[in-house]
Coordinates of C-alpha atoms in Angstrom, one line a residue:
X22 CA 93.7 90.2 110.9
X23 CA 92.3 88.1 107.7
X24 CA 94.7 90.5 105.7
X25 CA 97.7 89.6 107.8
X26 CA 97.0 85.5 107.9
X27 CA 97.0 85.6 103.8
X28 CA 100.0 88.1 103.5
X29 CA 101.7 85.3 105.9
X30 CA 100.2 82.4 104.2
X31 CA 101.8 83.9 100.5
X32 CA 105.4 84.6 102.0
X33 CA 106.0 81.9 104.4
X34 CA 107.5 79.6 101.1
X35 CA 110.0 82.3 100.9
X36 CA 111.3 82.1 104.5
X37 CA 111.3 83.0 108.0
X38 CA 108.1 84.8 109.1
X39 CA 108.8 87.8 111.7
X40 CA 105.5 90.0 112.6
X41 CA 106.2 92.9 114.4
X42 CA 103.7 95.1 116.4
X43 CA 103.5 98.2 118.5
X44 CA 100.3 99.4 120.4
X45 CA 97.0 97.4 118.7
X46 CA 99.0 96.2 116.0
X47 CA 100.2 93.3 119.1
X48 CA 96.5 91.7 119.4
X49 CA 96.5 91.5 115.3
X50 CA 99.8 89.5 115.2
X51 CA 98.7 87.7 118.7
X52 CA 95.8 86.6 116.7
X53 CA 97.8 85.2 113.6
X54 CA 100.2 83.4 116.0
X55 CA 97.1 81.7 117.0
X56 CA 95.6 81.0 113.6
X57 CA 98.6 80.1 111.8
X58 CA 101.1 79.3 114.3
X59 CA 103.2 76.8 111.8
X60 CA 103.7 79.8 109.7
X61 CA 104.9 82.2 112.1
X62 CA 108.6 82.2 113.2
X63 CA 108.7 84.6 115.9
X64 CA 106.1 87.7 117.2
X65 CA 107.9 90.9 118.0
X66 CA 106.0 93.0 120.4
X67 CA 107.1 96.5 120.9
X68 CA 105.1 98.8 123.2
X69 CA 102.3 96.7 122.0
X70 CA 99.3 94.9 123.5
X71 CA 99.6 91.2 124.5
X72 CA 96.4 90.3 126.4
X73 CA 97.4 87.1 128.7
X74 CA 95.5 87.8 132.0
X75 CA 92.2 90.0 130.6
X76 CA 90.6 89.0 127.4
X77 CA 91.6 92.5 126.0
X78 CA 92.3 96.0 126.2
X79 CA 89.2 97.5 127.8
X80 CA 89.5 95.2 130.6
X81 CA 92.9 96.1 131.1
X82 CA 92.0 99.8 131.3
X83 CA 89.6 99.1 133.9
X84 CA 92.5 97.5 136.7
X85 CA 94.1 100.0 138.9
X86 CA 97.4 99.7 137.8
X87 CA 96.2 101.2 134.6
X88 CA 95.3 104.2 136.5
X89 CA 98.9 104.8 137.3
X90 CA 99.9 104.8 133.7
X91 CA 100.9 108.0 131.6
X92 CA 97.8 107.0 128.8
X93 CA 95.2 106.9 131.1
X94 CA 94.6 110.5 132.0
X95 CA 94.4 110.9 127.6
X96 CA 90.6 109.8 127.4
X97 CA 90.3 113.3 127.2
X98 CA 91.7 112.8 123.3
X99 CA 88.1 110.3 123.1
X100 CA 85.5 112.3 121.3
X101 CA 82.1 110.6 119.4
X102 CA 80.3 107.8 120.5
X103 CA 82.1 104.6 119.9
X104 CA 78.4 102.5 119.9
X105 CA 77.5 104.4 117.2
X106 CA 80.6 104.9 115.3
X107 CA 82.2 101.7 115.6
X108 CA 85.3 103.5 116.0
X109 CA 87.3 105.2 118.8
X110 CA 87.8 108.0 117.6
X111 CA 90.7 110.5 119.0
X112 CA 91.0 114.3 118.4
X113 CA 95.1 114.8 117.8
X114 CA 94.5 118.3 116.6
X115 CA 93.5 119.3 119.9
X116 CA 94.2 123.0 120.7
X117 CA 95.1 122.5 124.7
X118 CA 98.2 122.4 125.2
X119 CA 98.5 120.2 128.8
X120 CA 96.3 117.2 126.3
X121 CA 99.6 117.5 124.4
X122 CA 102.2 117.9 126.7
X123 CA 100.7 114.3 128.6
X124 CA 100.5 113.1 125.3
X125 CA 104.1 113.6 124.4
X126 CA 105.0 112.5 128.1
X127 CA 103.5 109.0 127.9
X128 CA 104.5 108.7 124.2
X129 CA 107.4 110.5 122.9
X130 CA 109.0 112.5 125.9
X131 CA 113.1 112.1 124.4
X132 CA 112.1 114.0 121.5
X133 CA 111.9 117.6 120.3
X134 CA 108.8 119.3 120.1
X135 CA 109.3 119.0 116.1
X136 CA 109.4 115.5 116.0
X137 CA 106.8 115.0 118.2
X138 CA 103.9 116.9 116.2
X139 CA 105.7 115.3 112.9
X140 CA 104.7 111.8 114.7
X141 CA 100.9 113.3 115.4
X142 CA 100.8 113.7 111.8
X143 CA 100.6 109.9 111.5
X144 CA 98.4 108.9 114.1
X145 CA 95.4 107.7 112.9
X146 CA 92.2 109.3 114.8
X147 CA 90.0 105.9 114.9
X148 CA 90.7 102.6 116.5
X149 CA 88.4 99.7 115.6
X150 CA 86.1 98.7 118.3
X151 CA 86.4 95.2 116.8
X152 CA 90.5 95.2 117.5
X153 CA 90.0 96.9 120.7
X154 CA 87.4 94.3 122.0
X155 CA 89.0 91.1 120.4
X156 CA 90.7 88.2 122.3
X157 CA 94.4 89.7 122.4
X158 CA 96.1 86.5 124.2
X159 CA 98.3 84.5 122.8
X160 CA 97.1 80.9 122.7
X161 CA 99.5 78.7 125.2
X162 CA 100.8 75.9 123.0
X163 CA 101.8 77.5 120.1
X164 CA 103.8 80.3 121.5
X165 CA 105.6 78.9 124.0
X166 CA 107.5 77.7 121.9
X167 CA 108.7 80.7 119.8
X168 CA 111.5 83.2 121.3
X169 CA 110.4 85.9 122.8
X170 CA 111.3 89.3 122.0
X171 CA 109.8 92.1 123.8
X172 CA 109.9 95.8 124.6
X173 CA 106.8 96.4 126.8
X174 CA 104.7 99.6 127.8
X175 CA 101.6 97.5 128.2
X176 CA 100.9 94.2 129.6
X177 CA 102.9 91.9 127.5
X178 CA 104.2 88.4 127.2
X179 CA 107.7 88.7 127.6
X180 CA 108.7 84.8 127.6

């Protein structure tokens, strides 16, 4: 998030500041709204994380509604041990086919088959522990006064 706050700190002279997220990305911008929330025009969350009722992801995972939802049934993707890697890690070059087919399901399920392993080329197989355990919630007073914009999979603020 450091990254982020001096990119936004460098470029706000020049203008309006719009951060857009999807998936994690929404609890780095979430957390630069809250740091820097004079700099930042508007936060654009799409199918990204916006913690306001759990302090972040993991505890939304455990609810029951998340259950329900398409991405739960992938912790099958998990391998390693997060403790000692720092990471969660995920294997996208899985051979089983029924991993992938849920996969493409919750993620991509309007696309071909071709586009669909191009976009696994791109997926990065760790996710920081530090991200994934981090406050995610927007702090009150700062962002209720920007617009919102949203296009939610995930618990999001949408207003």
């Amino acid at each position: 998030m450091d990254a982020v706050v001096d990119v936004v700190r460098r470029v706000a002279e020049h203008g309006p500041v719009v951060l857009v997220a999807a998936s994690l990305g929404g609890l780095t911008i979430s957390g630069v709204g809250n740091v820097i929330p004079d700099l930042v025009d508007r936060l654009v969350y799409i199918s990204a994380w916006s913690c306001v009722r759990r302090a972040d992801p993991i505890e939304y995972m455990q609810e029951p509604e998340f259950a329900g939802n398409l991405m739960a049934p992938l912790a099958a993707f998990n391998v390693g041990d997060p403790a000692r890697l720092g990471v969660g890690r995920a294997n996208y070059r899985t051979a089983d086919p029924e991993l992938l087919n849920a996969l493409k399901a919750a993620t991509m399920a309007d696309v071909s088959d071709e586009q669909f392993r191009a976009f696994l080329n791109i997926l990065q197989p760790d996710e920081s522990i530090a991200v994934m355990t981090a406050p995610g919630a927007p702090s009150p007073a700062p962002t209720s006064a920007w617009p919102a914009t949203a296009h939610c999979r995930w618990p999001c603020r949408t207003g």
